[in-house]
Tab-separated table of C-alpha atoms in Angstrom:
chain	number	residue	atom	x	y	z
A	1	MET	CA	-35.503	34.825	39.460
A	2	SER	CA	-37.065	34.922	35.896
A	3	PRO	CA	-37.828	31.252	34.375
A	4	LEU	CA	-35.083	29.913	31.977
A	5	HIS	CA	-37.367	27.891	29.529
A	6	HIS	CA	-40.443	28.825	28.179
A	7	PRO	CA	-42.766	27.747	25.880
A	8	ASP	CA	-42.425	28.784	21.952
A	9	ASP	CA	-44.314	32.238	21.046
A	10	SER	CA	-47.258	29.721	19.015
A	11	LEU	CA	-48.315	28.288	22.497
A	12	LEU	CA	-48.509	31.863	24.115
A	13	VAL	CA	-50.479	32.585	20.966
A	14	ASP	CA	-52.595	29.435	21.375
A	15	TYR	CA	-53.377	30.050	24.884
A	16	ALA	CA	-54.322	33.815	23.582
A	17	THR	CA	-56.855	32.572	21.635
A	18	GLY	CA	-58.051	30.002	23.812
A	19	ALA	CA	-57.349	27.107	21.718
A	20	LEU	CA	-55.170	25.564	23.944
A	21	ASP	CA	-56.940	22.332	25.544
A	22	ALA	CA	-57.582	22.567	29.555
A	23	GLY	CA	-54.136	20.571	30.652
A	24	ALA	CA	-51.809	22.989	28.416
A	25	ARG	CA	-53.801	25.751	29.178
A	26	MET	CA	-53.156	25.080	33.415
A	27	VAL	CA	-49.505	24.544	32.864
A	28	ILE	CA	-49.018	27.206	30.828
A	29	GLY	CA	-50.858	29.512	32.830
A	30	ALA	CA	-49.054	28.748	36.002
A	31	HIS	CA	-45.598	30.062	34.029
A	32	LEU	CA	-47.330	33.112	32.828
A	33	GLY	CA	-47.725	33.610	36.964
A	34	ALA	CA	-43.868	33.242	36.981
A	35	CYS	CA	-42.945	34.810	33.685
A	36	PRO	CA	-43.505	38.414	33.132
A	37	GLY	CA	-41.832	38.352	29.501
A	38	CYS	CA	-44.241	35.658	28.712
A	39	SER	CA	-46.943	37.483	30.051
A	40	THR	CA	-46.019	40.307	28.113
A	41	THR	CA	-46.559	38.129	25.080
A	42	VAL	CA	-49.542	36.695	26.138
A	43	ALA	CA	-51.260	40.514	26.742
A	44	GLU	CA	-50.009	41.795	23.063
A	45	ALA	CA	-51.410	39.092	21.308
A	46	GLU	CA	-54.859	39.345	23.486
A	47	ALA	CA	-54.598	43.299	22.551
A	48	VAL	CA	-54.673	41.695	18.878
A	49	GLY	CA	-57.995	39.699	19.787
A	50	GLY	CA	-59.682	42.511	21.265
A	51	ALA	CA	-58.696	44.670	18.168
A	52	LEU	CA	-59.905	42.132	16.057
A	53	MET	CA	-63.439	41.623	17.878
A	54	SER	CA	-63.701	45.480	17.467
A	55	THR	CA	-63.498	45.449	13.827
A	56	LEU	CA	-65.983	42.679	13.626
A	57	PRO	CA	-69.690	43.756	12.570
A	58	ALA	CA	-72.007	44.107	15.101
A	59	ALA	CA	-74.429	40.926	15.638
A	60	THR	CA	-77.916	42.000	16.035
A	61	MET	CA	-78.919	41.713	19.590
A	62	SER	CA	-82.658	40.525	20.699
A	63	PRO	CA	-84.786	43.779	21.370
A	64	ASP	CA	-85.260	43.684	24.880
A	65	ALA	CA	-81.223	42.532	25.104
A	66	LEU	CA	-80.309	45.655	27.186
A	67	ALA	CA	-83.682	45.457	29.480
A	68	LEU	CA	-82.277	42.158	30.132
A	69	ALA	CA	-78.336	42.904	31.121
A	70	LEU	CA	-80.184	46.136	33.151
A	71	ALA	CA	-81.910	44.112	34.970
A	72	ARG	CA	-79.575	41.399	35.397
A	73	ILE	CA	-77.007	43.690	37.190
A	74	GLU	CA	-79.351	44.712	39.866
A	75	ARG	CA	-79.472	41.029	41.209
A	76	PRO	CA	-76.609	40.585	43.716
A	77	ALA	CA	-73.499	38.416	42.387
A	78	PRO	CA	-73.111	35.357	43.290
A	79	ALA	CA	-70.224	34.654	46.106
A	80	GLU	CA	-67.096	34.113	43.993
A	81	PRO	CA	-65.345	30.858	45.694
A	82	THR	CA	-62.360	31.732	47.506
A	83	PRO	CA	-59.101	30.556	46.011
A	84	LEU	CA	-56.636	27.997	47.690
A	85	ASP	CA	-53.272	29.199	48.000
A	86	GLY	CA	-50.911	26.394	46.915
A	87	PRO	CA	-47.510	26.011	49.446
A	88	ALA	CA	-45.812	28.993	49.755
A	89	ASP	CA	-42.210	27.881	48.236
A	90	TRP	CA	-44.408	26.595	44.760
A	91	ILE	CA	-44.956	28.587	41.890
A	92	ALA	CA	-48.805	30.113	42.289
A	93	VAL	CA	-51.092	27.325	40.955
A	94	PRO	CA	-54.751	27.887	40.232
A	95	THR	CA	-57.186	26.338	42.700
A	96	GLU	CA	-58.016	22.479	41.476
A	97	VAL	CA	-54.378	22.046	41.454
A	98	VAL	CA	-54.193	23.087	44.837
A	99	ARG	CA	-56.831	20.613	45.731
A	100	ALA	CA	-55.396	17.608	44.099
A	101	ALA	CA	-52.163	18.371	46.039
A	102	THR	CA	-53.788	18.194	49.488
A	103	ARG	CA	-56.605	14.993	48.472
A	104	ARG	CA	-55.270	13.144	45.671
A	105	ARG	CA	-51.657	12.254	46.425
A	106	ARG	CA	-51.228	8.844	45.677
A	107	TRP	CA	-47.313	7.080	46.850
A	108	ALA	CA	-45.800	5.918	43.944
A	109	ALA	CA	-42.252	4.624	45.317
A	110	PRO	CA	-40.404	5.971	48.295
A	111	GLY	CA	-39.897	9.539	47.642
A	112	VAL	CA	-42.253	9.729	45.284
A	113	TRP	CA	-46.010	10.978	44.837
A	114	VAL	CA	-48.688	11.477	42.297
A	115	ALA	CA	-51.562	13.732	42.493
A	116	PRO	CA	-53.839	13.155	39.383
A	117	ILE	CA	-55.851	16.736	38.452
A	118	SER	CA	-57.832	15.320	35.640
A	119	GLN	CA	-58.200	12.557	33.069
A	120	ARG	CA	-60.163	12.743	30.028
A	121	PRO	CA	-61.733	9.890	27.689
A	122	GLY	CA	-59.084	10.007	25.230
A	123	GLY	CA	-56.412	9.400	27.417
A	124	ALA	CA	-55.298	12.878	28.328
A	125	ARG	CA	-54.270	13.553	31.691
A	126	SER	CA	-53.052	16.234	34.193
A	127	TYR	CA	-51.188	15.659	37.166
A	128	LEU	CA	-48.788	16.876	39.800
A	129	LEU	CA	-45.419	14.536	40.340
A	130	ARG	CA	-42.975	14.897	43.595
A	131	VAL	CA	-40.040	13.595	43.305
A	132	GLY	CA	-37.647	13.631	46.744
A	133	ALA	CA	-34.186	15.354	46.010
A	134	GLY	CA	-31.357	13.387	44.302
A	135	MET	CA	-33.756	10.720	42.908
A	136	SER	CA	-34.747	9.859	39.388
A	137	VAL	CA	-37.974	8.681	37.789
A	138	PRO	CA	-37.955	5.372	35.728
A	139	ARG	CA	-36.917	5.897	32.507
A	140	HIS	CA	-39.435	6.748	29.837
A	141	THR	CA	-40.660	8.085	26.372
A	142	HIS	CA	-44.245	9.652	25.282
A	143	ARG	CA	-47.281	8.896	23.135
A	144	GLY	CA	-48.097	12.143	22.071
A	145	ALA	CA	-46.985	15.620	23.763
A	146	GLU	CA	-46.159	16.290	27.827
A	147	MET	CA	-45.817	19.790	29.223
A	148	ILE	CA	-44.095	19.968	32.212
A	149	LEU	CA	-43.400	22.909	34.503
A	150	VAL	CA	-41.569	22.929	37.592
A	151	LEU	CA	-43.417	24.422	40.726
A	152	LYS	CA	-40.649	23.808	43.174
A	153	GLY	CA	-37.036	22.592	43.106
A	154	CYS	CA	-35.084	21.434	40.357
A	155	TYR	CA	-34.648	18.307	38.170
A	156	VAL	CA	-32.167	17.868	35.342
A	157	ASP	CA	-32.746	16.064	31.938
A	158	GLY	CA	-29.428	14.852	30.577
A	159	ASP	CA	-27.426	18.527	30.427
A	160	ILE	CA	-30.242	20.495	31.150
A	161	ARG	CA	-31.428	21.842	34.598
A	162	HIS	CA	-34.755	23.037	35.299
A	163	GLY	CA	-35.807	25.056	37.900
A	164	PRO	CA	-39.065	26.674	39.531
A	165	GLY	CA	-41.291	28.104	36.405
A	166	ASP	CA	-39.250	26.527	33.715
A	167	PHE	CA	-41.564	25.056	31.161
A	168	ALA	CA	-40.069	21.774	28.733
A	169	VAL	CA	-42.188	20.113	26.452
A	170	ASN	CA	-41.723	16.107	25.793
A	171	ASP	CA	-42.410	13.668	23.104
A	172	ASP	CA	-41.923	10.545	21.596
A	173	SER	CA	-39.076	11.235	20.268
A	174	VAL	CA	-37.544	11.681	23.869
A	175	ASP	CA	-36.383	8.459	25.736
A	176	HIS	CA	-35.444	10.120	28.811
A	177	GLN	CA	-34.999	9.558	32.799
A	178	PRO	CA	-35.186	13.403	34.470
A	179	ARG	CA	-33.417	13.239	37.997
A	180	ALA	CA	-34.366	16.066	41.286
A	181	ILE	CA	-31.175	17.480	42.023
A	182	GLY	CA	-30.275	20.082	44.854
A	183	GLU	CA	-31.457	20.253	48.658
A	184	VAL	CA	-35.315	19.865	48.230
A	185	GLU	CA	-38.114	17.868	46.333
A	186	CYS	CA	-38.799	18.756	43.149
A	187	VAL	CA	-43.033	19.105	42.420
A	188	CYS	CA	-43.687	19.347	38.737
A	189	LEU	CA	-47.168	20.273	37.121
A	190	ILE	CA	-48.001	17.828	33.891
A	191	SER	CA	-50.641	17.720	31.244
A	192	ALA	CA	-50.122	14.839	28.790
A	193	ASP	CA	-51.973	13.374	25.725
A	194	SER	CA	-51.720	10.280	27.100
A	195	ALA	CA	-49.804	7.576	29.691
A	196	LEU	CA	-46.037	7.663	29.848
A	197	VAL	CA	-44.264	4.640	28.198
A	198	PRO	CA	-41.958	2.846	30.684
A	199	ARG	CA	-38.788	1.930	29.063
A	200	ASP	CA	-37.340	-0.331	31.869
A	201	TRP	CA	-38.626	-2.969	34.365
A	202	VAL	CA	-39.019	-0.410	37.456
A	203	GLY	CA	-41.408	1.604	35.547
A	204	ARG	CA	-43.250	-1.181	34.256
A	205	LEU	CA	-43.707	-2.158	37.807
A	206	PHE	CA	-44.645	1.218	38.799
A	207	GLN	CA	-46.729	2.827	36.400
A	208	PRO	CA	-50.196	0.663	36.579
A	209	PHE	CA	-50.303	2.034	40.195
A	210	VAL	CA	-50.251	5.561	39.544
A	211	GLY	CA	-51.870	6.232	35.993
A	212	ILE	CA	-49.225	8.183	34.683
B	1	MET	CA	-77.783	61.354	27.427
B	2	SER	CA	-77.913	63.424	30.422
B	3	PRO	CA	-76.058	66.285	30.100
B	4	SER	CA	-73.748	65.727	33.449
B	5	SER	CA	-71.738	62.597	31.767
B	6	LYS	CA	-68.767	63.349	30.374
B	7	ILE	CA	-68.363	60.373	28.481
B	8	THR	CA	-70.254	60.563	24.829
B	9	GLY	CA	-67.589	59.037	22.292
B	10	VAL	CA	-67.488	54.679	21.260
B	11	ASP	CA	-63.691	55.784	21.018
B	12	GLY	CA	-61.100	53.239	22.751
B	13	ALA	CA	-60.771	56.255	25.846
B	14	SER	CA	-64.543	56.478	26.678
B	15	LEU	CA	-64.886	52.942	26.543
B	16	SER	CA	-62.258	52.480	29.206
B	17	ALA	CA	-64.003	55.338	30.646
B	18	CYS	CA	-67.130	53.858	31.348
B	19	ILE	CA	-65.670	50.943	32.728
B	20	VAL	CA	-63.900	52.832	35.436
B	21	ASN	CA	-67.292	54.963	36.132
B	22	ILE	CA	-68.848	51.688	36.583
B	23	ALA	CA	-65.938	50.766	39.062
B	24	GLU	CA	-66.436	53.925	40.726
B	25	ARG	CA	-69.678	54.680	41.081
B	26	GLY	CA	-71.722	51.601	39.977
B	27	ASP	CA	-72.560	53.435	36.420
B	28	ARG	CA	-75.614	52.362	34.542
B	29	GLU	CA	-75.713	54.861	32.355
B	30	ALA	CA	-71.878	54.041	30.996
B	31	PHE	CA	-72.733	50.373	31.801
B	32	ALA	CA	-75.825	50.791	29.150
B	33	ARG	CA	-73.155	52.431	26.414
B	34	LEU	CA	-70.429	49.463	27.021
B	35	PHE	CA	-73.048	46.997	26.367
B	36	SER	CA	-74.352	48.506	23.070
B	37	HIS	CA	-70.980	48.795	21.927
B	38	PHE	CA	-69.599	45.212	22.757
B	39	ALA	CA	-72.459	42.891	23.259
B	40	PRO	CA	-72.960	42.852	19.583
B	41	ARG	CA	-69.214	42.665	19.019
B	42	VAL	CA	-68.827	40.101	21.816
B	43	LYS	CA	-71.749	37.900	20.281
B	44	SER	CA	-70.217	38.289	16.106
B	45	TYR	CA	-67.038	37.000	17.741
B	46	LEU	CA	-68.444	33.948	19.187
B	47	MET	CA	-70.341	32.932	16.140
B	48	ARG	CA	-67.245	33.263	13.941
B	49	LEU	CA	-66.119	30.636	16.495
B	50	GLY	CA	-68.804	28.329	16.195
B	51	ALA	CA	-71.593	29.614	18.353
B	52	VAL	CA	-75.297	29.330	17.451
B	53	PRO	CA	-76.896	32.904	17.672
B	54	GLU	CA	-78.861	31.957	20.736
B	55	ALA	CA	-75.786	30.847	22.564
B	56	ALA	CA	-73.670	33.545	21.583
B	57	GLU	CA	-76.046	36.235	22.660
B	58	GLU	CA	-76.349	34.561	26.122
B	59	LEU	CA	-72.462	34.331	26.723
B	60	ALA	CA	-72.423	37.890	25.374
B	61	GLN	CA	-75.032	38.685	28.160
B	62	GLU	CA	-72.786	36.755	30.525
B	63	THR	CA	-69.891	38.761	29.252
B	64	LEU	CA	-71.021	42.025	30.009
B	65	LEU	CA	-72.613	41.479	33.607
B	66	THR	CA	-69.108	39.964	34.241
B	67	VAL	CA	-67.560	42.993	33.085
B	68	TRP	CA	-70.237	45.104	35.779
B	69	ARG	CA	-69.300	42.910	38.600
B	70	ARG	CA	-65.390	43.045	37.567
B	71	ALA	CA	-64.872	46.344	36.769
B	72	ALA	CA	-62.739	47.086	39.861
B	73	ALA	CA	-60.466	44.976	38.297
B	74	PHE	CA	-59.856	46.740	35.031
B	75	ASP	CA	-56.831	48.646	34.876
B	76	PRO	CA	-57.190	51.231	31.890
B	77	THR	CA	-53.269	51.886	32.076
B	78	ARG	CA	-52.400	47.928	31.658
B	79	ALA	CA	-55.285	47.437	28.861
B	80	ALA	CA	-57.615	48.718	26.570
B	81	ALA	CA	-61.334	47.924	27.023
B	82	SER	CA	-61.761	45.822	24.406
B	83	THR	CA	-58.533	43.764	25.021
B	84	TRP	CA	-59.864	42.740	28.895
B	85	ILE	CA	-63.405	42.231	27.114
B	86	PHE	CA	-62.285	39.929	24.778
B	87	THR	CA	-60.539	37.896	27.183
B	88	ILE	CA	-63.376	37.743	30.018
B	89	ALA	CA	-65.693	36.806	26.845
B	90	ARG	CA	-62.950	34.534	25.871
B	91	ASN	CA	-62.238	32.709	29.501
B	92	LEU	CA	-66.288	32.204	29.255
B	93	ARG	CA	-66.199	30.440	26.241
B	94	ILE	CA	-63.902	27.909	27.616
B	95	ASP	CA	-65.443	27.505	31.038
B	96	LEU	CA	-68.581	26.227	29.147
B	97	SER	CA	-67.194	24.148	26.721
B	98	ARG	CA	-65.258	22.891	29.754
B	99	ARG	CA	-68.781	22.078	31.724
B	100	GLU	CA	-70.215	20.774	28.571
B	101	ALA	CA	-67.783	18.197	27.761
B	102	ARG	CA	-68.033	17.314	31.630
B	103	GLY	CA	-64.791	17.527	32.658
B	104	VAL	CA	-63.418	18.143	35.875
B	105	PRO	CA	-65.075	21.280	37.595
B	106	ALA	CA	-63.070	24.412	36.132
B	107	ASP	CA	-61.292	27.158	38.615
B	108	ASP	CA	-60.538	30.198	36.705
B	109	PRO	CA	-58.746	28.888	33.666
B	110	SER	CA	-56.947	32.194	33.484
B	111	GLN	CA	-55.168	33.267	36.823
B	112	HIS	CA	-52.312	35.331	34.996
B	113	ASP	CA	-55.030	37.905	34.540
B	114	SER	CA	-55.047	38.895	38.430
B	115	GLY	CA	-51.392	37.907	38.678
B	116	PRO	CA	-48.369	40.135	38.997
B	117	ALA	CA	-47.754	42.330	35.932
B	118	ALA	CA	-44.566	44.214	35.223
B	119	PRO	CA	-45.787	47.772	35.093
B	120	ASP	CA	-43.276	49.025	33.007
B	121	ASP	CA	-43.948	46.278	30.429
B	122	ALA	CA	-47.676	46.059	30.741
B	123	LEU	CA	-49.537	47.099	27.324
B	124	SER	CA	-50.982	50.752	28.378
B	125	SER	CA	-54.056	51.869	27.522
B	126	VAL	CA	-56.008	53.310	23.865
B	127	GLU	CA	-53.349	54.384	21.782
B	128	ASP	CA	-52.158	50.641	21.722
B	129	GLU	CA	-55.625	49.476	20.384
B	130	ASP	CA	-55.537	52.134	17.356
B	131	ARG	CA	-51.803	51.445	16.526
B	132	ILE	CA	-52.609	47.442	16.488
B	133	SER	CA	-55.592	48.037	14.041
B	134	ARG	CA	-54.110	49.966	12.102
B	135	ALA	CA	-51.163	47.313	11.741
B	136	LEU	CA	-53.562	45.013	11.491
B	137	ALA	CA	-54.895	46.294	8.392
B	138	THR	CA	-51.494	46.691	6.879
B	139	LEU	CA	-50.664	42.777	7.177
B	140	PRO	CA	-49.985	41.488	4.173
B	141	LYS	CA	-52.729	39.396	2.909
B	142	GLU	CA	-51.503	35.747	4.160
B	143	GLN	CA	-50.123	36.830	7.532
B	144	ALA	CA	-53.479	38.544	8.315
B	145	GLN	CA	-55.028	34.935	7.105
B	146	VAL	CA	-53.613	33.148	10.251
B	147	VAL	CA	-54.130	35.921	12.309
B	148	ALA	CA	-57.877	35.753	11.429
B	149	LEU	CA	-57.971	31.837	12.002
B	150	ALA	CA	-56.025	31.717	15.174
B	151	PHE	CA	-58.585	34.162	16.990
B	152	PHE	CA	-62.035	33.232	15.207
B	153	ALA	CA	-61.225	29.468	14.584
B	154	ASP	CA	-60.612	28.491	17.709
B	155	LYS	CA	-57.897	26.189	16.073
B	156	PRO	CA	-54.266	25.767	17.636
B	157	HIS	CA	-51.535	25.873	15.120
B	158	SER	CA	-51.657	22.417	13.724
B	159	GLU	CA	-55.338	22.475	13.169
B	160	ILE	CA	-54.838	25.587	10.804
B	161	ALA	CA	-51.822	23.876	8.947
B	162	ARG	CA	-53.601	21.154	8.194
B	163	ASP	CA	-56.618	23.245	7.155
B	164	LEU	CA	-54.864	25.609	5.104
B	165	GLY	CA	-52.868	22.534	3.286
B	166	LEU	CA	-49.731	24.099	5.017
B	167	PRO	CA	-46.334	23.191	6.753
B	168	LEU	CA	-47.273	23.701	10.473
B	169	GLY	CA	-43.231	25.825	9.865
B	170	THR	CA	-45.287	27.960	7.458
B	171	VAL	CA	-47.952	28.372	9.716
B	172	LYS	CA	-45.793	29.323	12.743
B	173	SER	CA	-43.436	31.677	10.825
B	174	ARG	CA	-46.299	33.712	9.489
B	175	LEU	CA	-48.394	34.036	12.320
B	176	ARG	CA	-44.625	34.656	13.951
B	177	LEU	CA	-44.141	37.746	11.596
B	178	ALA	CA	-47.369	39.538	11.967
B	179	MET	CA	-46.808	39.139	15.682
B	180	SER	CA	-43.685	40.847	15.641
B	181	ARG	CA	-45.119	43.662	13.159
B	182	LEU	CA	-47.945	43.858	15.847
B	183	ARG	CA	-45.563	43.995	18.517
B	184	GLY	CA	-43.233	46.678	16.933
B	185	ALA	CA	-46.125	48.778	15.977
B	186	LEU	CA	-46.672	48.772	19.869
B	187	ALA	CA	-42.997	49.516	20.224
B	188	GLU	CA	-43.243	52.576	18.337
B	189	ARG	CA	-44.154	55.063	20.889
B	190	ARG	CA	-42.109	53.287	23.743
B	191	PRO	CA	-39.077	55.472	24.582
């Protein structure tokens, strides 16, 4: 089933131009793997990129550039790392996410685990969050923006239901307590500009441990 | 040029055929032709994005080496040669800046490139590239400006808006108009 909630076109164009930071790129890349419609939009924007690149005046290359290139293609290609597949019931994710899921899970609360994927000096971070069926995350808001993609299961945020492949952006204007619904656990891939801002004592207790 | 070579021009169709020939029979002559056409343009693109000439040339070399190694993954019905090579250059640039920023080790950032495409939706081929080029040339100036900045300034919408002193909404709507016009140009050929 195709996702129902999509990144807006400006994010898709930013993806195509290469302007997104690593975390946003990863989240939107995972959405594209699940969404033929958004993939088409990105492919169209990439075609614009290719056409624009073709219109640029040719830069001068070093005199031996072609000879060097012809020598390089004779060298054996280094073995490409084999990509790791995630669980079969997840939306497809890149190897670094699969690796985090298997090696870096941290217990956060009953039924909840977090697996950090990356953390940058400015506070930007990406991570996986798993919440058991029927459970809520503590009430919180955000500093800066957060992008979230459902890899498995469903959650509701207010009245809106998010299922596999669905994308959402949250910022400091939302104050919410999303809840996993349905029969199975909910696993999400998240990229955030900075840490969550907990709004209740549960969150304030649990946040320092898990680093989200 | 050897008389047996069927490919002589630098139009989109023959550039695509060069990649197919590399995939099918390791055609070094086709590679040389692709290199001569694209390497200087990839270098220009990277210099527009702020790379110094030496670094831009090295990435252009890497880009064409990747074209050689991954030629079998190129599907001429899905993308023009220029589109495919643009995405390779873009991805290599992202990988490089990530390594320089000493982030986490990078995996392939564009897993969707190898992901499933809906064949009937997918962009096909070279007429599209011509249509896009023609449509780009007819865009109103303010739309052409944001399109060029989006691709050549390495900046997300929000920063482009700041640089131009325009509200974010204006930049978004100009880019949306431009993209829908370009999309309209592609739709002309569709039944």
